[in-house]
PDB file of C-alpha atoms in Angstrom:
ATOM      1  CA  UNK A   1     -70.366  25.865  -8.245  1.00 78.00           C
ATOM      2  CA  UNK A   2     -68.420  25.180  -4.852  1.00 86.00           C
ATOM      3  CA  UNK A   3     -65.036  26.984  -3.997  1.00 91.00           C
ATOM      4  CA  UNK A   4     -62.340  24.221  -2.537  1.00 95.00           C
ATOM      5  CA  UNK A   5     -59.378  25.602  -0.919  1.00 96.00           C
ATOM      6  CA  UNK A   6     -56.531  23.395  -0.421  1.00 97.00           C
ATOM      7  CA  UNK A   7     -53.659  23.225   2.539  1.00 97.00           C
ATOM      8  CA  UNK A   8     -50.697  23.826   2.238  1.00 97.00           C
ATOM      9  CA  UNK A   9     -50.366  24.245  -1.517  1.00 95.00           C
ATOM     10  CA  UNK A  10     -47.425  22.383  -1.530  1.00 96.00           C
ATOM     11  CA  UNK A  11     -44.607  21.039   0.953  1.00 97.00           C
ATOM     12  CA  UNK A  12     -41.249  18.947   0.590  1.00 97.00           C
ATOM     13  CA  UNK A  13     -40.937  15.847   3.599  1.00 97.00           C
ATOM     14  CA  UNK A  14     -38.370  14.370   4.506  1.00 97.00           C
ATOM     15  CA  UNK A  15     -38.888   9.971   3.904  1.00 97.00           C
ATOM     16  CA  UNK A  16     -40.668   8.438   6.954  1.00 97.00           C
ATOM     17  CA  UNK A  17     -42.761  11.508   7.891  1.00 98.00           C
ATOM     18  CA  UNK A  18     -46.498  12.194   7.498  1.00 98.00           C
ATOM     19  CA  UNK A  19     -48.303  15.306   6.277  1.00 98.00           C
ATOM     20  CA  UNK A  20     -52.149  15.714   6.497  1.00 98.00           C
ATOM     21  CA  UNK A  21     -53.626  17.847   3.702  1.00 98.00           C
ATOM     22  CA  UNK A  22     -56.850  20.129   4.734  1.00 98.00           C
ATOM     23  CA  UNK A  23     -59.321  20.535   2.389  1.00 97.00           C
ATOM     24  CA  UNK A  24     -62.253  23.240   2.523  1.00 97.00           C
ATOM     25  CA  UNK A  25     -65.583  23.721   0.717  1.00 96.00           C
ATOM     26  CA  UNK A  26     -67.302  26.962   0.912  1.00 94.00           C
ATOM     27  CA  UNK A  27     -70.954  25.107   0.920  1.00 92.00           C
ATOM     28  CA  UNK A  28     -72.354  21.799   2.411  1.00 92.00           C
ATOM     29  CA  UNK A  29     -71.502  18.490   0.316  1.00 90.00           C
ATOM     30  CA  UNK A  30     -72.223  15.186   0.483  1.00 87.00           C
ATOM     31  CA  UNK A  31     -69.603  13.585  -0.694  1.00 87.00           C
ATOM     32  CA  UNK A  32     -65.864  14.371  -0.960  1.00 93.00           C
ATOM     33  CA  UNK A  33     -63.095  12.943  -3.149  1.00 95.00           C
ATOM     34  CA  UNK A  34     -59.231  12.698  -2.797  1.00 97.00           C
ATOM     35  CA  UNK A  35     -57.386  11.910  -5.633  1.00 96.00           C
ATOM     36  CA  UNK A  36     -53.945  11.202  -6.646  1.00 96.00           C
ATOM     37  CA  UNK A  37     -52.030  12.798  -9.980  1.00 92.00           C
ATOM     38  CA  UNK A  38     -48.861  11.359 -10.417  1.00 88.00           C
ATOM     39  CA  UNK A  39     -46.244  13.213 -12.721  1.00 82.00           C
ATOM     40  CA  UNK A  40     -47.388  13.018 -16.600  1.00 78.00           C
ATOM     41  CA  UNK A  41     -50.113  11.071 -15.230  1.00 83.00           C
ATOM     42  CA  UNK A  42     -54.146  11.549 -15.004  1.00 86.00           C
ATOM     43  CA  UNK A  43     -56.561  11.330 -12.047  1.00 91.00           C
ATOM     44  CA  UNK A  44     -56.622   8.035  -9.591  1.00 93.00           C
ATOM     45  CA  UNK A  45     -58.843   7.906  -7.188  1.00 94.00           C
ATOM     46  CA  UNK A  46     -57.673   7.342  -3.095  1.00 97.00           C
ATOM     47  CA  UNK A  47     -61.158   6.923  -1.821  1.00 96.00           C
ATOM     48  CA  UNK A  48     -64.454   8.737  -1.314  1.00 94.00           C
ATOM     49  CA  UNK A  49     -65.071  10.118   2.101  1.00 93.00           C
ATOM     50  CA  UNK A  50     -68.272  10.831   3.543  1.00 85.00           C
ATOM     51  CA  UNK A  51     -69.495  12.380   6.697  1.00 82.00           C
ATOM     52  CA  UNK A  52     -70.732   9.966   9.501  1.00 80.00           C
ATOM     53  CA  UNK A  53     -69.306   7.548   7.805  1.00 81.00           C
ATOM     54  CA  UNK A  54     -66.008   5.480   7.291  1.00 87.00           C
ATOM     55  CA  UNK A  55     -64.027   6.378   4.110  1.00 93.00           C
ATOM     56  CA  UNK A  56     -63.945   3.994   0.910  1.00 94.00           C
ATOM     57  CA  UNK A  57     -60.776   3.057  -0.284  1.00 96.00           C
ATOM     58  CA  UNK A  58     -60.077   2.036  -4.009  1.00 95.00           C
ATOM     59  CA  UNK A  59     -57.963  -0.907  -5.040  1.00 94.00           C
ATOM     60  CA  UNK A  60     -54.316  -0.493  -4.218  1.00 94.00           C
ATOM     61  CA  UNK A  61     -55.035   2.093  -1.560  1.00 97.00           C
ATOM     62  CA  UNK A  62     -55.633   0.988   2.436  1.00 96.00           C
ATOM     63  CA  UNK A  63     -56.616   3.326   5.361  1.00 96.00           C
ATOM     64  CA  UNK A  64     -53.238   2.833   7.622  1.00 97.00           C
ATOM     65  CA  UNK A  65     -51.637   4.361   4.565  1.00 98.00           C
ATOM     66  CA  UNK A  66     -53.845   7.322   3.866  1.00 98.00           C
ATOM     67  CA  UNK A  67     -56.198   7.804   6.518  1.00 96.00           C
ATOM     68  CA  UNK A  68     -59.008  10.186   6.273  1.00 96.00           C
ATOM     69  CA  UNK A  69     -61.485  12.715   8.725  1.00 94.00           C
ATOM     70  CA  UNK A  70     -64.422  13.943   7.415  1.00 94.00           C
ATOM     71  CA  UNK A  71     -66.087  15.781  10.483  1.00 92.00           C
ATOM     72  CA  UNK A  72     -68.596  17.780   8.877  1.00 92.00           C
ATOM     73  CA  UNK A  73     -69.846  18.826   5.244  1.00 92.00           C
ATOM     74  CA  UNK A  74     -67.956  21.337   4.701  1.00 94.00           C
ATOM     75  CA  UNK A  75     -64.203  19.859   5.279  1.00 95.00           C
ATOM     76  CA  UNK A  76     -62.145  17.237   5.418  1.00 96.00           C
ATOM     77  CA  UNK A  77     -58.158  15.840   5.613  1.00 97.00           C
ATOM     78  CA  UNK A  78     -56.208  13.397   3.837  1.00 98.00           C
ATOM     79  CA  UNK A  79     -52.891  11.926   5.819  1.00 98.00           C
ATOM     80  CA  UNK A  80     -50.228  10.749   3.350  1.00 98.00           C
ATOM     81  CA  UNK A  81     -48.155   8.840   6.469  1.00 98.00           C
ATOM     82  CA  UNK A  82     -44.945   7.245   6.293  1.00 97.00           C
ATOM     83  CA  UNK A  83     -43.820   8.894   3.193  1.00 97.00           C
ATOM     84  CA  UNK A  84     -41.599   7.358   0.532  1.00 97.00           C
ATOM     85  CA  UNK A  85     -40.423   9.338  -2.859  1.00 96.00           C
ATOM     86  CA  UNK A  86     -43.046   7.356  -4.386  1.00 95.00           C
ATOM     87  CA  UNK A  87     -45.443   9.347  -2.801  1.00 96.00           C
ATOM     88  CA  UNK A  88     -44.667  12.527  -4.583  1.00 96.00           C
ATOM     89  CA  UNK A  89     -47.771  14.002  -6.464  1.00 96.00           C
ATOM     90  CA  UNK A  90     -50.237  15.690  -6.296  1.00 95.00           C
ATOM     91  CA  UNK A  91     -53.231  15.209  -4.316  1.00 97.00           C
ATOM     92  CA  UNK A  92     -56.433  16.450  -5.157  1.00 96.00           C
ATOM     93  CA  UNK A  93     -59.737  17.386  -3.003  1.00 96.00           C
ATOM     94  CA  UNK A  94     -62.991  17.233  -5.263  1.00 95.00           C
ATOM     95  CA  UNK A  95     -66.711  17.969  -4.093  1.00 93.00           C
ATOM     96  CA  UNK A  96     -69.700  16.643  -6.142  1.00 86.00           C
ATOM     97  CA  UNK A  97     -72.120  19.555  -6.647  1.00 80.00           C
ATOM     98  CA  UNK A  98     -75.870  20.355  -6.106  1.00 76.00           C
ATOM     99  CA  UNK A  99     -76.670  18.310  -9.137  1.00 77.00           C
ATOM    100  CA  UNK A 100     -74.865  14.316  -9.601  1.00 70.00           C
ATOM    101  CA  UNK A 101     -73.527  15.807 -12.997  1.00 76.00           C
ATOM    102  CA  UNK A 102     -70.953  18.535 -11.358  1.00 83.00           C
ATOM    103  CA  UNK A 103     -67.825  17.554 -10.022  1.00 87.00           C
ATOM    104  CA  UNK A 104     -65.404  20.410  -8.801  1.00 91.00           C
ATOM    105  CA  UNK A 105     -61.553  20.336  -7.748  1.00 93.00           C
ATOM    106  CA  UNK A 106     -59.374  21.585  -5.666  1.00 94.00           C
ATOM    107  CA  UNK A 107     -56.297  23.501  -6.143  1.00 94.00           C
ATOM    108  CA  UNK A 108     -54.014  20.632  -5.455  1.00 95.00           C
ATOM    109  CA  UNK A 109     -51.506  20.080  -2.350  1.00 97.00           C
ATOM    110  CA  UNK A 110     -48.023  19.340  -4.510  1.00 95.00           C
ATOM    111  CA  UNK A 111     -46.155  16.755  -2.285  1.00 96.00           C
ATOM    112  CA  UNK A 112     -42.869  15.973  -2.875  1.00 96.00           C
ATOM    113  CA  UNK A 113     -41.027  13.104  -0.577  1.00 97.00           C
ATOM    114  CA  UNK A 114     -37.160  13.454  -0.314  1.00 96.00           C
TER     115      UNK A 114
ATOM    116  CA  UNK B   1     -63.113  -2.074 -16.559  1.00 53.00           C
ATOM    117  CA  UNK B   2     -63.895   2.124 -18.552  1.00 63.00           C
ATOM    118  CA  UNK B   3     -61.277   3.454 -20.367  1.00 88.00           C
ATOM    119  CA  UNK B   4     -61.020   7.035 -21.598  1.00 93.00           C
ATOM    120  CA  UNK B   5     -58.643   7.852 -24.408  1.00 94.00           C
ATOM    121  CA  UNK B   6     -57.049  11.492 -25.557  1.00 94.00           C
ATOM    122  CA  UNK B   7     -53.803  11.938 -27.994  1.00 90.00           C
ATOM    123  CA  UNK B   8     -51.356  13.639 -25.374  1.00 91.00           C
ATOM    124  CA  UNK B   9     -50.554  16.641 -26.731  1.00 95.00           C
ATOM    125  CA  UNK B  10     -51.996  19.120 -29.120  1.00 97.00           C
ATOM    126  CA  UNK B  11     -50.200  22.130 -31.113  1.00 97.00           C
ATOM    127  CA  UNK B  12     -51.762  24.892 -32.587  1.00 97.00           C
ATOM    128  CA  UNK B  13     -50.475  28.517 -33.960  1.00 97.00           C
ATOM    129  CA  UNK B  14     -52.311  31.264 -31.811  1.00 97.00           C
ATOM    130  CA  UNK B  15     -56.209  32.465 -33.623  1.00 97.00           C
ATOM    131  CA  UNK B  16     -56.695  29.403 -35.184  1.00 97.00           C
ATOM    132  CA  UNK B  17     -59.079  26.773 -34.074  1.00 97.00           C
ATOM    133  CA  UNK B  18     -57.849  23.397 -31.657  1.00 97.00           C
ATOM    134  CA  UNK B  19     -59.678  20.217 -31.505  1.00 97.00           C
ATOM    135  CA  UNK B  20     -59.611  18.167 -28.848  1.00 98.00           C
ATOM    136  CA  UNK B  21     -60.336  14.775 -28.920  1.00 97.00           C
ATOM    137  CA  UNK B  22     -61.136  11.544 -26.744  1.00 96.00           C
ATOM    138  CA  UNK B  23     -62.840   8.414 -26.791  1.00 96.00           C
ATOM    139  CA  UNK B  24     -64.177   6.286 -24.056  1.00 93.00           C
ATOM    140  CA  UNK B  25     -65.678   2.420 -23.870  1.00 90.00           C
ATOM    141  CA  UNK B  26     -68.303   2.435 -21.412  1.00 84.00           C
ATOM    142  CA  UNK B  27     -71.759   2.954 -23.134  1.00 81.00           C
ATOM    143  CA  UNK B  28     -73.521   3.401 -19.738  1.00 83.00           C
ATOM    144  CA  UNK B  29     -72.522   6.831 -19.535  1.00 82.00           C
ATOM    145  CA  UNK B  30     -74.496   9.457 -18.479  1.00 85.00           C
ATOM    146  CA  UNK B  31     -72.757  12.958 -18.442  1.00 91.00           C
ATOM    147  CA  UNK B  32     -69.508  13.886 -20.118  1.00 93.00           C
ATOM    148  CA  UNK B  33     -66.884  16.318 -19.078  1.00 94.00           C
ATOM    149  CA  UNK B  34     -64.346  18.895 -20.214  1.00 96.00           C
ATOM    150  CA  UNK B  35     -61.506  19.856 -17.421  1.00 96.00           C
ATOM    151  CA  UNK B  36     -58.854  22.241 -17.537  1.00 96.00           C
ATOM    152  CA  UNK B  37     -55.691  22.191 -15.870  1.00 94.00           C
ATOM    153  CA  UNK B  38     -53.165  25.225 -15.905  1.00 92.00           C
ATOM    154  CA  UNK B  39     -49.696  24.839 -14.651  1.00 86.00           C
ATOM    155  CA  UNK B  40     -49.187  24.239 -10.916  1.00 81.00           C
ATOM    156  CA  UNK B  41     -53.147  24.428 -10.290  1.00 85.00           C
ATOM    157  CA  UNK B  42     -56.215  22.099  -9.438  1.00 87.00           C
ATOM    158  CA  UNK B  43     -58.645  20.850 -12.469  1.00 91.00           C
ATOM    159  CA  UNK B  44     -61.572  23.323 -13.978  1.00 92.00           C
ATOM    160  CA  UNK B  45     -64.688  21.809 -14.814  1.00 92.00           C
ATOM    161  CA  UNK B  46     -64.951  23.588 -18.109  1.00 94.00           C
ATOM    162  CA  UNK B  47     -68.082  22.225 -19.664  1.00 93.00           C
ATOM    163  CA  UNK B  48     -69.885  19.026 -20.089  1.00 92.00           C
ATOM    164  CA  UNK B  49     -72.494  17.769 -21.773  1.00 93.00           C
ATOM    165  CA  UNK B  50     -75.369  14.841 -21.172  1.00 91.00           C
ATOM    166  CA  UNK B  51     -75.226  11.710 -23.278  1.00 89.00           C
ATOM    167  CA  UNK B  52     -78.497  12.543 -24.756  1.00 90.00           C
ATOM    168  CA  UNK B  53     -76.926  15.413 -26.593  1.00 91.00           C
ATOM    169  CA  UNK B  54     -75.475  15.774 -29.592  1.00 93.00           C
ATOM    170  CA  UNK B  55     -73.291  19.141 -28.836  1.00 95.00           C
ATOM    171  CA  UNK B  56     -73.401  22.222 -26.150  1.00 94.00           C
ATOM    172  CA  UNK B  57     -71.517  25.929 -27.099  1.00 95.00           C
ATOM    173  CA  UNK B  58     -70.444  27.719 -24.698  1.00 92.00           C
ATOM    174  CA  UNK B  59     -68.920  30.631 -26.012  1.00 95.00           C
ATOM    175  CA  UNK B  60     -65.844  30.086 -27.603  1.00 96.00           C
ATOM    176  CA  UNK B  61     -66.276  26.122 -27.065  1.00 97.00           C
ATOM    177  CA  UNK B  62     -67.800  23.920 -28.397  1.00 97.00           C
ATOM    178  CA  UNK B  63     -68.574  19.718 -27.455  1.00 97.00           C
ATOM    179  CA  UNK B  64     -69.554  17.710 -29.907  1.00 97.00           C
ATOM    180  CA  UNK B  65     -70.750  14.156 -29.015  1.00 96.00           C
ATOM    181  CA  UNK B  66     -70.774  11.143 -31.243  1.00 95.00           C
ATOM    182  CA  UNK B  67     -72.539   8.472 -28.843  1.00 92.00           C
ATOM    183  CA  UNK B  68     -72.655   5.769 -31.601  1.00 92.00           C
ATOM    184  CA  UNK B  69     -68.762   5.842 -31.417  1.00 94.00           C
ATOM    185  CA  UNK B  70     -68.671   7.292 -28.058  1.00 93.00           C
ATOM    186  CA  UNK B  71     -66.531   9.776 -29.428  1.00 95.00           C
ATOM    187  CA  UNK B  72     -66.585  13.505 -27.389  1.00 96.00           C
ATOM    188  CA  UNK B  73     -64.490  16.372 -28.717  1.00 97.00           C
ATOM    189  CA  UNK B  74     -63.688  19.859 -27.277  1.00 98.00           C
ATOM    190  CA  UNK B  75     -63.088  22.963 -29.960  1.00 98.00           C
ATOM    191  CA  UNK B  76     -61.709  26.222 -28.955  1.00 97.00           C
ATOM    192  CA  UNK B  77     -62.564  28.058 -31.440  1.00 97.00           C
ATOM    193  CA  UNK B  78     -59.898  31.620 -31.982  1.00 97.00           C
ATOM    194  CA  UNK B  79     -57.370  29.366 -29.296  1.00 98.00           C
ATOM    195  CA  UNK B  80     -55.304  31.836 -27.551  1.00 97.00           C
ATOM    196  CA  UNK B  81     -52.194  31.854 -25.235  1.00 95.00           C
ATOM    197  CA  UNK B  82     -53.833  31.497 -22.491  1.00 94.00           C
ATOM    198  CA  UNK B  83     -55.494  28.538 -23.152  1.00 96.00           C
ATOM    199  CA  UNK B  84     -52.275  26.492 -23.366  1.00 96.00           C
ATOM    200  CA  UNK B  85     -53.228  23.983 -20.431  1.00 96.00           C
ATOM    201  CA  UNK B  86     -54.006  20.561 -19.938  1.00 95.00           C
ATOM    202  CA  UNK B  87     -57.374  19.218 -21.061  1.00 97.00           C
ATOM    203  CA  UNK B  88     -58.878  15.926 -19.368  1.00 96.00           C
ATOM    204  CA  UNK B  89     -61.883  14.217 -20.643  1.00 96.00           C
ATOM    205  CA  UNK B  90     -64.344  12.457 -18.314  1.00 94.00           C
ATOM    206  CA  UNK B  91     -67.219   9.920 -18.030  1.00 92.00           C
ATOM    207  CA  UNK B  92     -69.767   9.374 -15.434  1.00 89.00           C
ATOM    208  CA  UNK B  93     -72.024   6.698 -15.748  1.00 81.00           C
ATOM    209  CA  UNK B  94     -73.473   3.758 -15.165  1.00 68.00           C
ATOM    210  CA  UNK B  95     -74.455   3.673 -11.604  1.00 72.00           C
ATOM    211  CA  UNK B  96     -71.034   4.487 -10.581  1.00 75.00           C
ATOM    212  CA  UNK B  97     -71.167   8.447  -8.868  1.00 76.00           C
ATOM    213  CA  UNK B  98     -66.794   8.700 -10.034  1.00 84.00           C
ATOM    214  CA  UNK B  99     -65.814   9.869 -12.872  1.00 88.00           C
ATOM    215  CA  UNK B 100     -63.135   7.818 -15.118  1.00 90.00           C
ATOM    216  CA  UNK B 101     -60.483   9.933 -16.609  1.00 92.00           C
ATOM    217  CA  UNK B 102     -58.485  10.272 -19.455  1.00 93.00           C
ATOM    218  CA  UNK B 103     -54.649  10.961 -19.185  1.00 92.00           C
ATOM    219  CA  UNK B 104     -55.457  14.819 -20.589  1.00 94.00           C
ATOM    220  CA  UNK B 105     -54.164  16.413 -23.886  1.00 96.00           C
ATOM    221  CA  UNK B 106     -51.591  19.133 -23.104  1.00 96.00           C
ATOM    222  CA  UNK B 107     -52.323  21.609 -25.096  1.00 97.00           C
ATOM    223  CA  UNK B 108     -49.965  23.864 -26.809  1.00 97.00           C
ATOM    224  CA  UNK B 109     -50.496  27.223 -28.486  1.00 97.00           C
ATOM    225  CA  UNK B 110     -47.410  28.871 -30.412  1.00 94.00           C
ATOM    226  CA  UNK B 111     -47.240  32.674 -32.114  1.00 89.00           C
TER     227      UNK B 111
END
């Protein structure tokens, strides 16, 4: 399994500000996720990020919005920028594993946007 | 596009058994999954099983799969306290490396 550590844990903003999230895996991956869970809500997906190359964005989500780094294999950071109350959640990190079949998560950054 | 379906919440009296269920539409899939989410925390993969099996026990779970009505269940058997969570069913499949999931069955256990 990998071990994903999240930064910070949580955070209130004020509107109009941006926060960048830090994500951490303790081994070499491919391919990172960020993903969005909205209150009473289940998983959407932001984009897939992987190293050396631009990030993918899924429908409804665009880079100026939520950019994303992804130096190297072990790390990477999600900006949530110009923050609105609609942007409270919580955002996710997820690795896939050594094998295509195990997908592991994060402890979650809780964001909420006054 | 997939869809994944659970009943949102589930209550059960502490020792006895919980079953958790979910359906999902795409018949493409390959692996199945079992997360678990505990207040203020990330997801934990708990288990999952390949669509060319019929069920996997681990313990005190068990997945059963029903691939003719793409039908996946979780049971805990002897469900205690601590397993009062949030439980999300996935599917992977079809070519596509993300996972689609379900909107997760909170899971309640009572005295």
């Amino acid at each position: 399994s990998a071990v994903i550590s999240q930064k910070p844990s949580r955070d209130i903003c004020q509107r109009g500000t941006s926060l960048t999230i830090q994500c951490q895996v303790d081994s070499q991956v491919t391919m990172m996720f960020w993903y969005r869970q909205q209150p009473g809500q289940s998983l959407t997906l932001i984009a897939t990020a992987n190293q050396g190359s631009e990030a993918t964005y899924e429908s409804g989500f665009v880079i100026d919005k939520f950019p994303i780094s992804r130096p190297n294999l072990t790390f990477s950071t999600l900006t949530v920028s110009n923050m609105s109350p609609e942007d409270s959640s919580i955002y996710l990190c997820s690795v896939e594993g050594q094998t295509t079949y195990e997908q592991y998560f994060g402890p979650g950054t809780r964001l909420t946007v006054t | 596009g997939e869809d994944v379906e659970q009943s949102l919440f589930l209550s059960v009296r502490e020792g006895d058994s919980s079953v958790i269920n979910c359906t999902y539409t795409d018949s493409s899939s390959t692996y199945l999954y079992w997360y678990k989410q505990e207040p203020g925390a990330g997801l934990q993969l708990l288990t999952y099983i390949f669509s060319n099996m019929d069920m996997k026990q681990d313990q005190r779970l068990t997945v059963l799969l029903n691939k003719k009505d793409k039908h996946l269940s979780l049971r805990i058997a002897d469900t205690q306290t601590g397993d009062s969570a949030i439980y999300f069913c996935a599917e992977k499949g079809g070519g596509s490396y993300i996972p689609t999931f379900g909107r997760g069955t909170s899971l309640i256990v009572h005295p």
